[in-house]
Amino acid sequence: MIQLEPVSGSFKRDRALQAVFPMRVLIVKEGEGFLCMNSGDYELKDGRIFFIPEEGLVRLEGRIATGYWLNFSSLLYSEFLLQHLDPLAKNLFLNLSFRDLGKESKQTYSLIEQLKKDIKAKKDLSFLMQYISLFLGFTAGLDGYMAAWTLDELDQVLRFRAILEQFFKSERSIGFYAEGMGVSPKKLNSFLHKVLGKSFSILIKERVMREAEELLLHSENSIDEIASSLGFDSAANFCSTFKRHRGITVNQFTHLG
C-alpha cells in the first residue's frame, strides 16, 4: 500500500527510481540537478517537493544529499480526494507539478520521519489513509492551517480520524471516541474546536453525510439499506437528516448526481 525510502547520492539519468505503487512523490531536502521525465527536465532544489503522475519513468541527474521517495496506492490517495474537493486536489497527480516548501519545510521533514516510523510500526490502513491525506493537503498548500499545529497535535488528529473512520457508521457518542483517545469528552471536544474549528457532533455528522452521498451516487443499495448501514433507525430519519445537512431531499440529490 505504501513505500517510503531515503534518497541520497549522485545520480545519472540512465537509472530510474523504482516505485511499487502508482502515486509518487519526491521530497528533496538538499539537492541539485534535474528530475528527468519524458515531459522534460525539472530542476532539483533544496526544499522542493514533486508530485509525479503514474505515466513515465523517473530519472535523476545530479546529487541529492538528503531526500525521500514516497509512493502509495490509489486506495490511500482516495481519502485525500474525498476530503479535498478543490480542483487542485483532483489535478495534483494529473501532470508533474512541484512546490517549494519554504517555511513549511521543517514540518514536512518531521512528518516524513514520523510516517517512516508509523510504516515500520505497521499502523493500520485507516491510520495511513488519514496520514497521506493530511500530508498531501499540507505539502500541496491546500491545508495551510496545519502549519500552526505541533507534531503532537497532528498525531492526535490522525488518531481521532483513524478511530472515526473505523467506527463512524455505528458509534455516534463522543464518549466512545474520547475513550479511544484516552481523554475526557470535554477535552476531546475542546481539542477538536482548537485544531479543526469544529465540534465533535459536526465532524461526525459531516463524515456520515459524506458516506451517504457516496453510497447514494455510487452504490446500488436502496435508501432503506443505506440508512441501515449508516446506523439510522429508519429511512425517514435518514432522509430528514440528509435534507437538513444538504438543503435538498435525497431524491433531488440523486437526480443532480
CSV table of C-alpha atoms in Angstrom, one decimal:
chain,number,residue,atom,x,y,z
A,1,MET,CA,0.0,0.0,0.0
A,2,ILE,CA,2.9,2.4,0.8
A,3,GLN,CA,6.6,2.6,0.2
A,4,LEU,CA,8.9,5.2,1.7
A,5,GLU,CA,12.7,5.2,1.2
A,6,PRO,CA,15.5,7.7,1.8
A,7,VAL,CA,17.2,9.0,-1.4
A,8,SER,CA,20.8,10.2,-1.4
A,9,GLY,CA,23.9,10.1,-3.6
A,10,SER,CA,24.9,11.0,-7.1
A,11,PHE,CA,22.6,10.0,-10.0
A,12,LYS,CA,22.8,9.7,-13.7
A,13,ARG,CA,19.7,9.6,-15.8
A,14,ASP,CA,20.4,6.1,-17.1
A,15,ARG,CA,18.9,4.6,-13.9
A,16,ALA,CA,15.2,5.1,-13.0
A,17,LEU,CA,13.7,5.4,-9.5
A,18,GLN,CA,11.6,2.3,-8.8
A,19,ALA,CA,8.1,2.6,-7.5
A,20,VAL,CA,5.9,-0.2,-6.3
A,21,PHE,CA,2.7,1.9,-6.3
A,22,PRO,CA,1.4,4.5,-8.8
A,23,MET,CA,1.1,7.7,-6.7
A,24,ARG,CA,4.7,9.1,-6.5
A,25,VAL,CA,6.2,11.9,-4.5
A,26,LEU,CA,9.9,13.0,-4.4
A,27,ILE,CA,10.8,15.2,-1.5
A,28,VAL,CA,14.2,17.0,-1.8
A,29,LYS,CA,15.6,18.3,1.4
A,30,GLU,CA,19.1,19.1,0.0
A,31,GLY,CA,20.0,18.5,-3.6
A,32,GLU,CA,20.8,19.9,-7.1
A,33,GLY,CA,20.4,18.8,-10.6
A,34,PHE,CA,17.4,17.6,-12.5
A,35,LEU,CA,14.4,15.3,-12.3
A,36,CYS,CA,14.1,13.9,-15.8
A,37,MET,CA,10.9,12.6,-17.5
A,38,ASN,CA,9.6,12.3,-21.0
A,39,SER,CA,7.7,15.6,-20.4
A,40,GLY,CA,11.0,17.4,-19.7
A,41,ASP,CA,13.7,18.1,-17.1
A,42,TYR,CA,12.7,19.8,-13.8
A,43,GLU,CA,15.3,21.4,-11.5
A,44,LEU,CA,16.1,19.8,-8.2
A,45,LYS,CA,16.3,22.4,-5.4
A,46,ASP,CA,16.5,22.4,-1.6
A,47,GLY,CA,13.1,22.1,-0.1
A,48,ARG,CA,11.2,21.2,-3.3
A,49,ILE,CA,8.5,18.5,-3.4
A,50,PHE,CA,7.4,16.9,-6.7
A,51,PHE,CA,4.0,15.3,-7.3
A,52,ILE,CA,4.6,12.8,-10.1
A,53,PRO,CA,2.0,11.2,-12.4
A,54,GLU,CA,1.9,7.4,-12.9
A,55,GLU,CA,3.0,7.6,-16.5
A,56,GLY,CA,6.7,7.6,-17.4
A,57,LEU,CA,9.9,6.6,-15.7
A,58,VAL,CA,11.5,9.0,-13.1
A,59,ARG,CA,15.2,9.5,-13.6
A,60,LEU,CA,17.6,11.8,-11.7
A,61,GLU,CA,20.6,13.7,-13.0
A,62,GLY,CA,22.7,15.3,-10.2
A,63,ARG,CA,23.2,14.9,-6.5
A,64,ILE,CA,20.8,14.6,-3.6
A,65,ALA,CA,22.3,14.9,-0.1
A,66,THR,CA,19.0,14.2,1.7
A,67,GLY,CA,15.7,13.3,0.2
A,68,TYR,CA,12.7,10.9,0.3
A,69,TRP,CA,11.0,8.8,-2.3
A,70,LEU,CA,7.3,8.1,-1.4
A,71,ASN,CA,4.9,6.1,-3.4
A,72,PHE,CA,1.5,4.7,-2.4
A,73,SER,CA,-1.6,3.1,-3.7
A,74,SER,CA,-4.7,4.7,-5.3
A,75,LEU,CA,-6.7,3.5,-2.3
A,76,LEU,CA,-4.7,5.6,0.1
A,77,TYR,CA,-5.0,8.5,-2.3
A,78,SER,CA,-8.8,8.2,-2.4
A,79,GLU,CA,-9.2,9.5,1.1
A,80,PHE,CA,-7.4,12.7,0.1
A,81,LEU,CA,-9.7,13.2,-2.8
A,82,LEU,CA,-12.8,12.7,-0.6
A,83,GLN,CA,-11.6,15.2,1.9
A,84,HIS,CA,-10.4,17.8,-0.6
A,85,LEU,CA,-13.0,18.8,-3.2
A,86,ASP,CA,-10.8,21.6,-4.5
A,87,PRO,CA,-10.0,21.0,-8.3
A,88,LEU,CA,-6.3,21.5,-7.4
A,89,ALA,CA,-6.5,18.3,-5.4
A,90,LYS,CA,-8.0,16.3,-8.2
A,91,ASN,CA,-5.3,17.6,-10.6
A,92,LEU,CA,-2.4,17.1,-8.2
A,93,PHE,CA,-1.1,14.0,-10.0
A,94,LEU,CA,-2.6,14.6,-13.4
A,95,ASN,CA,0.7,16.2,-14.6
A,96,LEU,CA,4.0,16.6,-13.0
A,97,SER,CA,3.9,19.5,-10.6
A,98,PHE,CA,6.2,20.8,-7.8
A,99,ARG,CA,6.1,23.2,-4.9
A,100,ASP,CA,8.8,24.9,-2.9
A,101,LEU,CA,8.1,24.3,0.8
A,102,GLY,CA,9.6,27.4,2.3
A,103,LYS,CA,8.6,27.8,5.9
A,104,GLU,CA,6.7,24.5,5.8
A,105,SER,CA,9.9,22.5,5.1
A,106,LYS,CA,10.8,21.7,8.7
A,107,GLN,CA,7.4,20.4,9.5
A,108,THR,CA,7.3,18.4,6.2
A,109,TYR,CA,10.5,16.6,7.1
A,110,SER,CA,9.2,15.8,10.6
A,111,LEU,CA,6.0,14.4,9.0
A,112,ILE,CA,8.0,12.2,6.7
A,113,GLU,CA,10.2,10.9,9.6
A,114,GLN,CA,7.1,10.2,11.6
A,115,LEU,CA,5.4,8.4,8.7
A,116,LYS,CA,8.5,6.2,8.3
A,117,LYS,CA,8.1,5.2,12.0
A,118,ASP,CA,4.4,4.5,11.5
A,119,ILE,CA,5.0,2.3,8.5
A,120,LYS,CA,7.7,0.4,10.4
A,121,ALA,CA,5.2,0.0,13.3
A,122,LYS,CA,2.7,-1.4,10.8
A,123,LYS,CA,-0.1,1.1,11.6
A,124,ASP,CA,-3.4,0.0,10.2
A,125,LEU,CA,-4.8,1.1,6.9
A,126,SER,CA,-7.3,3.6,8.2
A,127,PHE,CA,-4.5,5.5,10.0
A,128,LEU,CA,-2.2,5.5,7.0
A,129,MET,CA,-5.1,6.8,4.8
A,130,GLN,CA,-5.6,9.7,7.1
A,131,TYR,CA,-1.8,10.4,7.2
A,132,ILE,CA,-1.4,10.5,3.5
A,133,SER,CA,-4.5,12.7,3.2
A,134,LEU,CA,-3.1,15.2,5.7
A,135,PHE,CA,0.4,15.1,4.3
A,136,LEU,CA,-0.7,15.8,0.7
A,137,GLY,CA,-3.1,18.5,1.9
A,138,PHE,CA,-0.3,20.3,3.8
A,139,THR,CA,2.5,19.9,1.3
A,140,ALA,CA,0.3,20.8,-1.7
A,141,GLY,CA,-0.7,24.0,0.1
A,142,LEU,CA,-4.3,23.1,0.5
A,143,ASP,CA,-4.3,22.9,4.3
A,144,GLY,CA,-2.3,25.9,5.3
A,145,TYR,CA,-3.8,25.9,8.8
A,146,MET,CA,-1.8,22.8,9.6
A,147,ALA,CA,1.3,25.0,9.7
A,148,ALA,CA,0.2,26.1,13.2
A,149,TRP,CA,-0.1,22.5,14.5
A,150,THR,CA,2.5,20.9,16.7
A,151,LEU,CA,3.5,17.3,15.8
A,152,ASP,CA,1.7,16.1,18.9
A,153,GLU,CA,-1.5,17.8,17.7
A,154,LEU,CA,-1.0,16.3,14.3
A,155,ASP,CA,-0.7,12.8,15.9
A,156,GLN,CA,-3.8,13.4,17.9
A,157,VAL,CA,-5.8,14.4,14.8
A,158,LEU,CA,-4.6,11.3,13.0
A,159,ARG,CA,-5.6,9.1,15.9
A,160,PHE,CA,-9.0,10.7,16.0
A,161,ARG,CA,-9.6,10.4,12.3
A,162,ALA,CA,-8.5,6.8,12.2
A,163,ILE,CA,-10.9,5.9,15.0
A,164,LEU,CA,-13.7,7.9,13.3
A,165,GLU,CA,-13.1,6.2,10.0
A,166,GLN,CA,-13.4,2.8,11.6
A,167,PHE,CA,-16.5,3.4,13.7
A,168,PHE,CA,-18.5,6.4,12.3
A,169,LYS,CA,-21.2,4.1,10.9
A,170,SER,CA,-22.1,2.6,14.3
A,171,GLU,CA,-20.8,4.9,17.0
A,172,ARG,CA,-22.1,8.4,17.5
A,173,SER,CA,-21.2,9.1,21.1
A,174,ILE,CA,-18.3,11.4,21.9
A,175,GLY,CA,-17.7,9.3,25.0
A,176,PHE,CA,-16.7,6.4,22.8
A,177,TYR,CA,-14.2,8.4,20.8
A,178,ALA,CA,-12.8,10.1,23.9
A,179,GLU,CA,-12.2,6.7,25.5
A,180,GLY,CA,-10.3,5.6,22.4
A,181,MET,CA,-8.2,8.8,22.6
A,182,GLY,CA,-7.6,8.4,26.3
A,183,VAL,CA,-9.1,11.8,27.2
A,184,SER,CA,-12.4,13.1,28.6
A,185,PRO,CA,-15.2,14.0,26.2
A,186,LYS,CA,-14.9,17.7,27.3
A,187,LYS,CA,-11.1,17.6,26.5
A,188,LEU,CA,-11.7,15.9,23.1
A,189,ASN,CA,-14.3,18.5,22.1
A,190,SER,CA,-12.1,21.3,23.2
A,191,PHE,CA,-9.2,19.9,21.2
A,192,LEU,CA,-11.2,19.4,18.0
A,193,HIS,CA,-12.5,23.0,18.3
A,194,LYS,CA,-8.9,24.2,18.6
A,195,VAL,CA,-7.3,22.4,15.8
A,196,LEU,CA,-10.1,21.8,13.3
A,197,GLY,CA,-12.5,24.6,14.3
A,198,LYS,CA,-15.4,22.2,14.6
A,199,SER,CA,-17.2,20.3,17.3
A,200,PHE,CA,-17.3,16.5,17.5
A,201,SER,CA,-21.0,16.5,16.6
A,202,ILE,CA,-20.4,18.5,13.4
A,203,LEU,CA,-17.4,16.3,12.4
A,204,ILE,CA,-19.2,13.0,12.8
A,205,LYS,CA,-22.3,14.3,11.0
A,206,GLU,CA,-20.2,15.5,8.1
A,207,ARG,CA,-18.4,12.1,7.9
A,208,VAL,CA,-21.7,10.2,7.9
A,209,MET,CA,-23.3,12.5,5.3
A,210,ARG,CA,-20.2,12.3,3.1
A,211,GLU,CA,-20.6,8.5,3.2
A,212,ALA,CA,-24.3,8.8,2.5
A,213,GLU,CA,-23.5,10.9,-0.6
A,214,GLU,CA,-21.0,8.3,-1.9
A,215,LEU,CA,-23.5,5.5,-1.4
A,216,LEU,CA,-26.4,7.3,-3.0
A,217,LEU,CA,-24.3,8.1,-6.1
A,218,HIS,CA,-22.1,5.0,-6.4
A,219,SER,CA,-24.0,2.0,-4.9
A,220,GLU,CA,-27.0,0.0,-6.0
A,221,ASN,CA,-28.3,-0.1,-2.4
A,222,SER,CA,-31.8,1.1,-1.6
A,223,ILE,CA,-32.4,4.1,0.7
A,224,ASP,CA,-33.5,1.7,3.4
A,225,GLU,CA,-30.3,-0.3,3.1
A,226,ILE,CA,-28.1,2.9,3.1
A,227,ALA,CA,-29.9,4.2,6.1
A,228,SER,CA,-29.4,0.9,8.0
A,229,SER,CA,-25.7,0.7,7.0
A,230,LEU,CA,-25.2,4.2,8.5
A,231,GLY,CA,-26.8,3.4,11.8
A,232,PHE,CA,-30.2,5.2,11.2
A,233,ASP,CA,-33.2,3.6,12.8
A,234,SER,CA,-35.4,4.3,9.8
A,235,ALA,CA,-35.2,5.6,6.2
A,236,ALA,CA,-37.4,8.5,7.2
A,237,ASN,CA,-34.9,9.6,9.9
A,238,PHE,CA,-32.1,9.3,7.4
A,239,CYS,CA,-33.9,11.3,4.7
A,240,SER,CA,-34.8,14.1,7.1
A,241,THR,CA,-31.2,14.3,8.4
A,242,PHE,CA,-29.9,14.4,4.9
A,243,LYS,CA,-32.2,17.2,3.9
A,244,ARG,CA,-31.2,19.3,6.9
A,245,HIS,CA,-27.5,18.7,6.0
A,246,ARG,CA,-27.6,19.3,2.3
A,247,GLY,CA,-30.7,21.5,1.9
A,248,ILE,CA,-32.2,19.2,-0.7
A,249,THR,CA,-34.0,15.9,-0.5
A,250,VAL,CA,-32.4,12.5,-1.2
A,251,ASN,CA,-34.3,12.2,-4.5
A,252,GLN,CA,-33.2,15.7,-5.6
A,253,PHE,CA,-29.6,14.9,-4.8
A,254,THR,CA,-29.6,11.6,-6.7
A,255,HIS,CA,-31.1,13.3,-9.7
A,256,LEU,CA,-28.4,16.0,-9.6
A,257,GLY,CA,-25.7,13.3,-9.4
